[in-house]
Amino acid sequence: MAYRKILFGMQLGLCVLVCVFLILPMGLSVIAGLTNNYFVGLDSGLTLRWVLEVWGGYHDTIFRSVWIALACVFVTLIIGVPAAYVLHRSPQRLARWLEELLVLPIAVPGLATALALIAMYGGWGNLRSSWLFILIGHVLFTLPFMVRSVLAVLGGIDLHTLEEGGASLGANFTQRFFHIVLPNCRQGILAGALMVLTLSMGEFNMTWLLHTPFTKTLPVGLADAYASLRLEVGSAYTLLFFLMIVPLLLLMQAIAQPRQKKFELVEDEVVILLSESAKS
Amino acid sequence: MSALVPQALSIRLQGCAKTFRDGTRALESLDLSISAGETLVLLGPSGCGKTTTLRLIAGLEQPDAGGKVFFDDTDVTTLGIEARKIGMVFQSYALFPNMTVAQNVGYGLRILKMPKTEQQVRIREMLAMMRIEALADRRIDQLSGGQRQRVALARALAVRPQALLLDEPLTALDARLRDALRVEINQLLRSLGITTIYVTHDQAEAMALGDRIIVMSHGRVEQIGTPREIYHQPGSAFVANFIGSMNQLRGVVTPQGFTCSAGCLNWDRSGVAERVLFRPEDVSIVTSSEFAELTGVVKASFFMGDHTRLLVDVGDEAPITVLDDARCPQAVGQKLYMRVAPLGLMSI
């Protein structure tokens, strides 16, 4: 018993240590964004000055990021869900290859993808200076998350038989797709959509190269702020980013809760994808 | 209840073979007529082509070129399952997890665009028929296996199909429930008078439900007949051994009868027979060698509850099975005198 208690204590200790290590910088950053003068410390007093300053100077980047992220979710839904459905139904080896190929944009460094995009499409009309150019990059990067997330759910249900059941009751393809296929991949679609939303919102690698002074996104603006302005301003910016992203992450967790069984699959996929993206 | 099925359908398969894309021959060319209102059971071990036959009738598979499927006199070969107006119950039930029980049962009606109020009436009627009214608002994952089975049947019957196709509907259930539901399905089918095709690998199910049974093996029909014909006059060695248990003795026909290593059986049929078959229940144990046709030694004894099953060595390849009293069976090692009812003897 004593042994187990010691073991538990050690585990708890390690856990707390890791959490502190990870959370402390974020906490400091938040405090920095709310402090009058970070180098003086909290004694200089708390203020919303920096937050308001960031809002004044950068709110367009925030709106742009949200807009691009929403557009990105929309596009990945339109492309990704049918793609996952077709990949799932297709027994050919080609389909497995395509599935692997889809992950390439995650495995290849974002900078390389961005350079390729600029080299190839940079000269197309006004595309280079349009927010659509960034959207294209984001869709490339986030699409595999949507496809994999839906595929994982599809792998857990016998969709083929469900569809046959629907067909035996007279439902045609369109009816089956909307009444049976989509509702039964809801979990995967939701998880994928939230993942795409957060990834797009935080994407920096590719966006750094793809953006123009008129198409700055939030993370790019953040880098700007840290590089050229006071630390407090950068930190206030980070604070705003947290305010946007944390609710999304909480929502993601909440969705993950009710049907644990199906979600384990999705989470496995996510872990694989994240580790792949960490490499790049 | 019979109002549920407006008009029973007759089904005819003509030269239907099925070869899968990978070259596997699932079904040899099959001709088959199912009369209106009949319950036909497709029986056989897995991989015998019974499910393929059902799927051809359902429209889930297309027969190889030349094969045709007729519903009454209409050629439906090119019609998909959506257009065939049949009800189907799948082995895994294929209930929609995103819908409640009532929504599942009403799905076919929703597709037919039936007015909402009529849908409600029909759904309630179907739930009442299957005695699952209390489950109407449950989600599918909150149901037991037997309840799912009832929902699947209610859903298939709600649209008042021309025919009902069932693919191993009881296989996923435990033995007791299977027996209970078998009786229930039998009563339901009789009262509906609907043309039914029932696929199973369970011979007891086939015997209990079928007006006719088709025994299949390796993509071929072994025998078509009523349960009694299949049991008492098996058309092939496969059928004889697949249905129930069967004893087999090798020997020759002599003027005295059929002579084998264990004795001589009363055999007055003309023609040559190298082996005779008989079922365990046609063997009776006699007390003295005077009346005995066969003599053997009890090798093993199994208590089955209502009877004892003896394995008796008669000097042939395999021991024969004999049924004995439940309370005071013969002891292992004991010498046994037996007679076989002449009507129970078969040769193939």
PDB file of N, CA and C in Angstrom, chain A residues 155-219:
ATOM      1  N   GLY A 155     -14.627   3.962 -40.371  1.00  0.00           N
ATOM      2  CA  GLY A 155     -14.040   2.650 -40.114  1.00  0.00           C
ATOM      3  C   GLY A 155     -14.717   1.934 -38.958  1.00  0.00           C
ATOM      4  N   GLY A 156     -15.380   2.707 -38.074  1.00  0.00           N
ATOM      5  CA  GLY A 156     -15.987   2.114 -36.892  1.00  0.00           C
ATOM      6  C   GLY A 156     -17.429   1.689 -37.086  1.00  0.00           C
ATOM      7  N   ILE A 157     -18.043   2.033 -38.227  1.00  0.00           N
ATOM      8  CA  ILE A 157     -19.431   1.613 -38.449  1.00  0.00           C
ATOM      9  C   ILE A 157     -19.522   0.833 -39.747  1.00  0.00           C
ATOM     10  N   ASP A 158     -20.507  -0.039 -39.824  1.00  0.00           N
ATOM     11  CA  ASP A 158     -20.688  -0.836 -41.034  1.00  0.00           C
ATOM     12  C   ASP A 158     -21.596  -0.059 -41.982  1.00  0.00           C
ATOM     13  N   LEU A 159     -21.018   0.980 -42.575  1.00  0.00           N
ATOM     14  CA  LEU A 159     -21.810   1.886 -43.398  1.00  0.00           C
ATOM     15  C   LEU A 159     -22.425   1.169 -44.594  1.00  0.00           C
ATOM     16  N   HIS A 160     -21.671   0.228 -45.152  1.00  0.00           N
ATOM     17  CA  HIS A 160     -22.144  -0.474 -46.342  1.00  0.00           C
ATOM     18  C   HIS A 160     -23.494  -1.145 -46.078  1.00  0.00           C
ATOM     19  N   THR A 161     -23.578  -1.874 -44.978  1.00  0.00           N
ATOM     20  CA  THR A 161     -24.834  -2.551 -44.649  1.00  0.00           C
ATOM     21  C   THR A 161     -25.930  -1.548 -44.309  1.00  0.00           C
ATOM     22  N   LEU A 162     -25.558  -0.472 -43.599  1.00  0.00           N
ATOM     23  CA  LEU A 162     -26.556   0.554 -43.286  1.00  0.00           C
ATOM     24  C   LEU A 162     -27.147   1.125 -44.560  1.00  0.00           C
ATOM     25  N   GLU A 163     -26.279   1.333 -45.541  1.00  0.00           N
ATOM     26  CA  GLU A 163     -26.772   1.870 -46.807  1.00  0.00           C
ATOM     27  C   GLU A 163     -27.654   0.862 -47.528  1.00  0.00           C
ATOM     28  N   GLU A 164     -27.266  -0.399 -47.456  1.00  0.00           N
ATOM     29  CA  GLU A 164     -28.113  -1.432 -48.070  1.00  0.00           C
ATOM     30  C   GLU A 164     -29.468  -1.455 -47.384  1.00  0.00           C
ATOM     31  N   GLY A 165     -29.449  -1.295 -46.057  1.00  0.00           N
ATOM     32  CA  GLY A 165     -30.700  -1.230 -45.311  1.00  0.00           C
ATOM     33  C   GLY A 165     -31.556  -0.073 -45.796  1.00  0.00           C
ATOM     34  N   GLY A 166     -30.934   1.082 -45.987  1.00  0.00           N
ATOM     35  CA  GLY A 166     -31.650   2.248 -46.482  1.00  0.00           C
ATOM     36  C   GLY A 166     -32.211   1.983 -47.873  1.00  0.00           C
ATOM     37  N   ALA A 167     -31.380   1.388 -48.718  1.00  0.00           N
ATOM     38  CA  ALA A 167     -31.804   1.110 -50.094  1.00  0.00           C
ATOM     39  C   ALA A 167     -32.986   0.141 -50.109  1.00  0.00           C
ATOM     40  N   SER A 168     -32.972  -0.838 -49.200  1.00  0.00           N
ATOM     41  CA  SER A 168     -34.056  -1.823 -49.180  1.00  0.00           C
ATOM     42  C   SER A 168     -35.374  -1.163 -48.803  1.00  0.00           C
ATOM     43  N   LEU A 169     -35.290   0.012 -48.163  1.00  0.00           N
ATOM     44  CA  LEU A 169     -36.519   0.733 -47.810  1.00  0.00           C
ATOM     45  C   LEU A 169     -36.863   1.785 -48.863  1.00  0.00           C
ATOM     46  N   GLY A 170     -36.131   1.756 -49.959  1.00  0.00           N
ATOM     47  CA  GLY A 170     -36.491   2.604 -51.085  1.00  0.00           C
ATOM     48  C   GLY A 170     -35.670   3.873 -51.231  1.00  0.00           C
ATOM     49  N   ALA A 171     -34.703   4.094 -50.324  1.00  0.00           N
ATOM     50  CA  ALA A 171     -33.944   5.346 -50.373  1.00  0.00           C
ATOM     51  C   ALA A 171     -32.941   5.323 -51.524  1.00  0.00           C
ATOM     52  N   ASN A 172     -32.902   6.423 -52.309  1.00  0.00           N
ATOM     53  CA  ASN A 172     -31.916   6.507 -53.382  1.00  0.00           C
ATOM     54  C   ASN A 172     -30.596   7.043 -52.825  1.00  0.00           C
ATOM     55  N   PHE A 173     -29.606   7.196 -53.711  1.00  0.00           N
ATOM     56  CA  PHE A 173     -28.272   7.555 -53.229  1.00  0.00           C
ATOM     57  C   PHE A 173     -28.273   8.863 -52.428  1.00  0.00           C
ATOM     58  N   THR A 174     -28.920   9.892 -52.986  1.00  0.00           N
ATOM     59  CA  THR A 174     -28.920  11.192 -52.317  1.00  0.00           C
ATOM     60  C   THR A 174     -29.565  11.082 -50.939  1.00  0.00           C
ATOM     61  N   GLN A 175     -30.710  10.401 -50.888  1.00  0.00           N
ATOM     62  CA  GLN A 175     -31.399  10.256 -49.604  1.00  0.00           C
ATOM     63  C   GLN A 175     -30.524   9.500 -48.612  1.00  0.00           C
ATOM     64  N   ARG A 176     -29.875   8.444 -49.089  1.00  0.00           N
ATOM     65  CA  ARG A 176     -29.012   7.664 -48.180  1.00  0.00           C
ATOM     66  C   ARG A 176     -27.862   8.517 -47.665  1.00  0.00           C
ATOM     67  N   PHE A 177     -27.283   9.324 -48.571  1.00  0.00           N
ATOM     68  CA  PHE A 177     -26.131  10.130 -48.183  1.00  0.00           C
ATOM     69  C   PHE A 177     -26.512  11.125 -47.080  1.00  0.00           C
ATOM     70  N   PHE A 178     -27.674  11.769 -47.251  1.00  0.00           N
ATOM     71  CA  PHE A 178     -28.045  12.794 -46.279  1.00  0.00           C
ATOM     72  C   PHE A 178     -28.741  12.232 -45.037  1.00  0.00           C
ATOM     73  N   HIS A 179     -29.459  11.125 -45.176  1.00  0.00           N
ATOM     74  CA  HIS A 179     -30.187  10.573 -44.023  1.00  0.00           C
ATOM     75  C   HIS A 179     -29.323   9.615 -43.204  1.00  0.00           C
ATOM     76  N   ILE A 180     -28.412   8.918 -43.875  1.00  0.00           N
ATOM     77  CA  ILE A 180     -27.705   7.837 -43.185  1.00  0.00           C
ATOM     78  C   ILE A 180     -26.203   8.119 -43.082  1.00  0.00           C
ATOM     79  N   VAL A 181     -25.567   8.423 -44.223  1.00  0.00           N
ATOM     80  CA  VAL A 181     -24.106   8.572 -44.203  1.00  0.00           C
ATOM     81  C   VAL A 181     -23.698   9.771 -43.335  1.00  0.00           C
ATOM     82  N   LEU A 182     -24.201  10.957 -43.699  1.00  0.00           N
ATOM     83  CA  LEU A 182     -23.762  12.162 -42.977  1.00  0.00           C
ATOM     84  C   LEU A 182     -24.075  12.103 -41.479  1.00  0.00           C
ATOM     85  N   PRO A 183     -25.317  11.780 -41.084  1.00  0.00           N
ATOM     86  CA  PRO A 183     -25.588  11.768 -39.635  1.00  0.00           C
ATOM     87  C   PRO A 183     -24.701  10.785 -38.875  1.00  0.00           C
ATOM     88  N   ASN A 184     -24.359   9.683 -39.519  1.00  0.00           N
ATOM     89  CA  ASN A 184     -23.553   8.694 -38.807  1.00  0.00           C
ATOM     90  C   ASN A 184     -22.075   9.039 -38.781  1.00  0.00           C
ATOM     91  N   CYS A 185     -21.627   9.993 -39.616  1.00  0.00           N
ATOM     92  CA  CYS A 185     -20.240  10.458 -39.461  1.00  0.00           C
ATOM     93  C   CYS A 185     -20.199  11.784 -38.747  1.00  0.00           C
ATOM     94  N   ARG A 186     -21.289  12.195 -38.139  1.00  0.00           N
ATOM     95  CA  ARG A 186     -21.368  13.504 -37.492  1.00  0.00           C
ATOM     96  C   ARG A 186     -20.175  13.745 -36.558  1.00  0.00           C
ATOM     97  N   GLN A 187     -19.884  12.742 -35.750  1.00  0.00           N
ATOM     98  CA  GLN A 187     -18.781  12.879 -34.789  1.00  0.00           C
ATOM     99  C   GLN A 187     -17.477  13.233 -35.489  1.00  0.00           C
ATOM    100  N   GLY A 188     -17.174  12.507 -36.546  1.00  0.00           N
ATOM    101  CA  GLY A 188     -15.930  12.729 -37.278  1.00  0.00           C
ATOM    102  C   GLY A 188     -15.930  14.077 -37.957  1.00  0.00           C
ATOM    103  N   ILE A 189     -17.084  14.447 -38.499  1.00  0.00           N
ATOM    104  CA  ILE A 189     -17.180  15.724 -39.198  1.00  0.00           C
ATOM    105  C   ILE A 189     -16.983  16.872 -38.208  1.00  0.00           C
ATOM    106  N   LEU A 190     -17.635  16.774 -37.053  1.00  0.00           N
ATOM    107  CA  LEU A 190     -17.494  17.822 -36.038  1.00  0.00           C
ATOM    108  C   LEU A 190     -16.058  17.930 -35.553  1.00  0.00           C
ATOM    109  N   ALA A 191     -15.478  16.769 -35.233  1.00  0.00           N
ATOM    110  CA  ALA A 191     -14.102  16.762 -34.744  1.00  0.00           C
ATOM    111  C   ALA A 191     -13.180  17.358 -35.797  1.00  0.00           C
ATOM    112  N   GLY A 192     -13.380  16.930 -37.045  1.00  0.00           N
ATOM    113  CA  GLY A 192     -12.562  17.426 -38.142  1.00  0.00           C
ATOM    114  C   GLY A 192     -12.717  18.930 -38.310  1.00  0.00           C
ATOM    115  N   ALA A 193     -13.964  19.407 -38.242  1.00  0.00           N
ATOM    116  CA  ALA A 193     -14.226  20.821 -38.464  1.00  0.00           C
ATOM    117  C   ALA A 193     -13.551  21.677 -37.396  1.00  0.00           C
ATOM    118  N   LEU A 194     -13.651  21.232 -36.142  1.00  0.00           N
ATOM    119  CA  LEU A 194     -13.028  22.005 -35.070  1.00  0.00           C
ATOM    120  C   LEU A 194     -11.512  22.000 -35.196  1.00  0.00           C
ATOM    121  N   MET A 195     -10.994  20.838 -35.589  1.00  0.00           N
ATOM    122  CA  MET A 195      -9.552  20.724 -35.778  1.00  0.00           C
ATOM    123  C   MET A 195      -9.103  21.663 -36.885  1.00  0.00           C
ATOM    124  N   VAL A 196      -9.819  21.646 -37.988  1.00  0.00           N
ATOM    125  CA  VAL A 196      -9.471  22.506 -39.118  1.00  0.00           C
ATOM    126  C   VAL A 196      -9.548  23.963 -38.693  1.00  0.00           C
ATOM    127  N   LEU A 197     -10.592  24.304 -37.956  1.00  0.00           N
ATOM    128  CA  LEU A 197     -10.782  25.687 -37.507  1.00  0.00           C
ATOM    129  C   LEU A 197      -9.582  26.152 -36.683  1.00  0.00           C
ATOM    130  N   THR A 198      -9.200  25.352 -35.699  1.00  0.00           N
ATOM    131  CA  THR A 198      -8.098  25.766 -34.815  1.00  0.00           C
ATOM    132  C   THR A 198      -6.766  25.761 -35.562  1.00  0.00           C
ATOM    133  N   LEU A 199      -6.567  24.762 -36.412  1.00  0.00           N
ATOM    134  CA  LEU A 199      -5.301  24.690 -37.145  1.00  0.00           C
ATOM    135  C   LEU A 199      -5.150  25.883 -38.083  1.00  0.00           C
ATOM    136  N   SER A 200      -6.231  26.207 -38.766  1.00  0.00           N
ATOM    137  CA  SER A 200      -6.183  27.316 -39.716  1.00  0.00           C
ATOM    138  C   SER A 200      -5.933  28.629 -38.969  1.00  0.00           C
ATOM    139  N   MET A 201      -6.586  28.773 -37.843  1.00  0.00           N
ATOM    140  CA  MET A 201      -6.468  30.004 -37.059  1.00  0.00           C
ATOM    141  C   MET A 201      -5.023  30.195 -36.596  1.00  0.00           C
ATOM    142  N   GLY A 202      -4.340  29.110 -36.252  1.00  0.00           N
ATOM    143  CA  GLY A 202      -2.996  29.214 -35.694  1.00  0.00           C
ATOM    144  C   GLY A 202      -1.893  29.014 -36.723  1.00  0.00           C
ATOM    145  N   GLU A 203      -2.243  28.745 -37.990  1.00  0.00           N
ATOM    146  CA  GLU A 203      -1.227  28.403 -38.982  1.00  0.00           C
ATOM    147  C   GLU A 203      -0.279  29.577 -39.230  1.00  0.00           C
ATOM    148  N   PHE A 204       1.025  29.313 -39.106  1.00  0.00           N
ATOM    149  CA  PHE A 204       1.989  30.398 -39.284  1.00  0.00           C
ATOM    150  C   PHE A 204       2.989  30.101 -40.405  1.00  0.00           C
ATOM    151  N   ASN A 205       3.514  28.873 -40.387  1.00  0.00           N
ATOM    152  CA  ASN A 205       4.542  28.425 -41.330  1.00  0.00           C
ATOM    153  C   ASN A 205       4.319  28.916 -42.745  1.00  0.00           C
ATOM    154  N   MET A 206       3.182  28.475 -43.292  1.00  0.00           N
ATOM    155  CA  MET A 206       2.855  28.707 -44.676  1.00  0.00           C
ATOM    156  C   MET A 206       2.411  30.147 -44.871  1.00  0.00           C
ATOM    157  N   THR A 207       1.594  30.585 -43.913  1.00  0.00           N
ATOM    158  CA  THR A 207       1.001  31.917 -44.042  1.00  0.00           C
ATOM    159  C   THR A 207       2.085  32.995 -44.059  1.00  0.00           C
ATOM    160  N   TRP A 208       3.152  32.753 -43.342  1.00  0.00           N
ATOM    161  CA  TRP A 208       4.254  33.716 -43.283  1.00  0.00           C
ATOM    162  C   TRP A 208       4.757  34.048 -44.690  1.00  0.00           C
ATOM    163  N   LEU A 209       4.848  33.047 -45.547  1.00  0.00           N
ATOM    164  CA  LEU A 209       5.301  33.265 -46.918  1.00  0.00           C
ATOM    165  C   LEU A 209       4.174  33.708 -47.840  1.00  0.00           C
ATOM    166  N   LEU A 210       2.968  33.215 -47.569  1.00  0.00           N
ATOM    167  CA  LEU A 210       1.858  33.469 -48.493  1.00  0.00           C
ATOM    168  C   LEU A 210       1.262  34.864 -48.314  1.00  0.00           C
ATOM    169  N   HIS A 211       1.432  35.469 -47.121  1.00  0.00           N
ATOM    170  CA  HIS A 211       0.695  36.711 -46.846  1.00  0.00           C
ATOM    171  C   HIS A 211       1.333  37.909 -47.556  1.00  0.00           C
ATOM    172  N   THR A 212       0.533  38.931 -47.728  1.00  0.00           N
ATOM    173  CA  THR A 212       1.019  40.220 -48.204  1.00  0.00           C
ATOM    174  C   THR A 212       0.665  41.229 -47.107  1.00  0.00           C
ATOM    175  N   PRO A 213       1.171  42.468 -47.155  1.00  0.00           N
ATOM    176  CA  PRO A 213       0.826  43.433 -46.099  1.00  0.00           C
ATOM    177  C   PRO A 213      -0.676  43.610 -45.949  1.00  0.00           C
ATOM    178  N   PHE A 214      -1.428  43.296 -46.999  1.00  0.00           N
ATOM    179  CA  PHE A 214      -2.876  43.475 -46.923  1.00  0.00           C
ATOM    180  C   PHE A 214      -3.605  42.208 -46.497  1.00  0.00           C
ATOM    181  N   THR A 215      -2.893  41.097 -46.410  1.00  0.00           N
ATOM    182  CA  THR A 215      -3.559  39.840 -46.039  1.00  0.00           C
ATOM    183  C   THR A 215      -2.876  39.208 -44.837  1.00  0.00           C
ATOM    184  N   LYS A 216      -2.537  40.033 -43.840  1.00  0.00           N
ATOM    185  CA  LYS A 216      -1.943  39.501 -42.621  1.00  0.00           C
ATOM    186  C   LYS A 216      -2.992  38.732 -41.824  1.00  0.00           C
ATOM    187  N   THR A 217      -2.588  37.580 -41.296  1.00  0.00           N
ATOM    188  CA  THR A 217      -3.493  36.862 -40.394  1.00  0.00           C
ATOM    189  C   THR A 217      -3.026  37.070 -38.961  1.00  0.00           C
ATOM    190  N   LEU A 218      -3.787  36.562 -38.033  1.00  0.00           N
ATOM    191  CA  LEU A 218      -3.489  36.776 -36.620  1.00  0.00           C
ATOM    192  C   LEU A 218      -2.085  36.302 -36.234  1.00  0.00           C
ATOM    193  N   PRO A 219      -1.688  35.073 -36.544  1.00  0.00           N
ATOM    194  CA  PRO A 219      -0.349  34.627 -36.133  1.00  0.00           C
ATOM    195  C   PRO A 219       0.756  35.446 -36.779  1.00  0.00           C
TER     196      PRO A 219
END
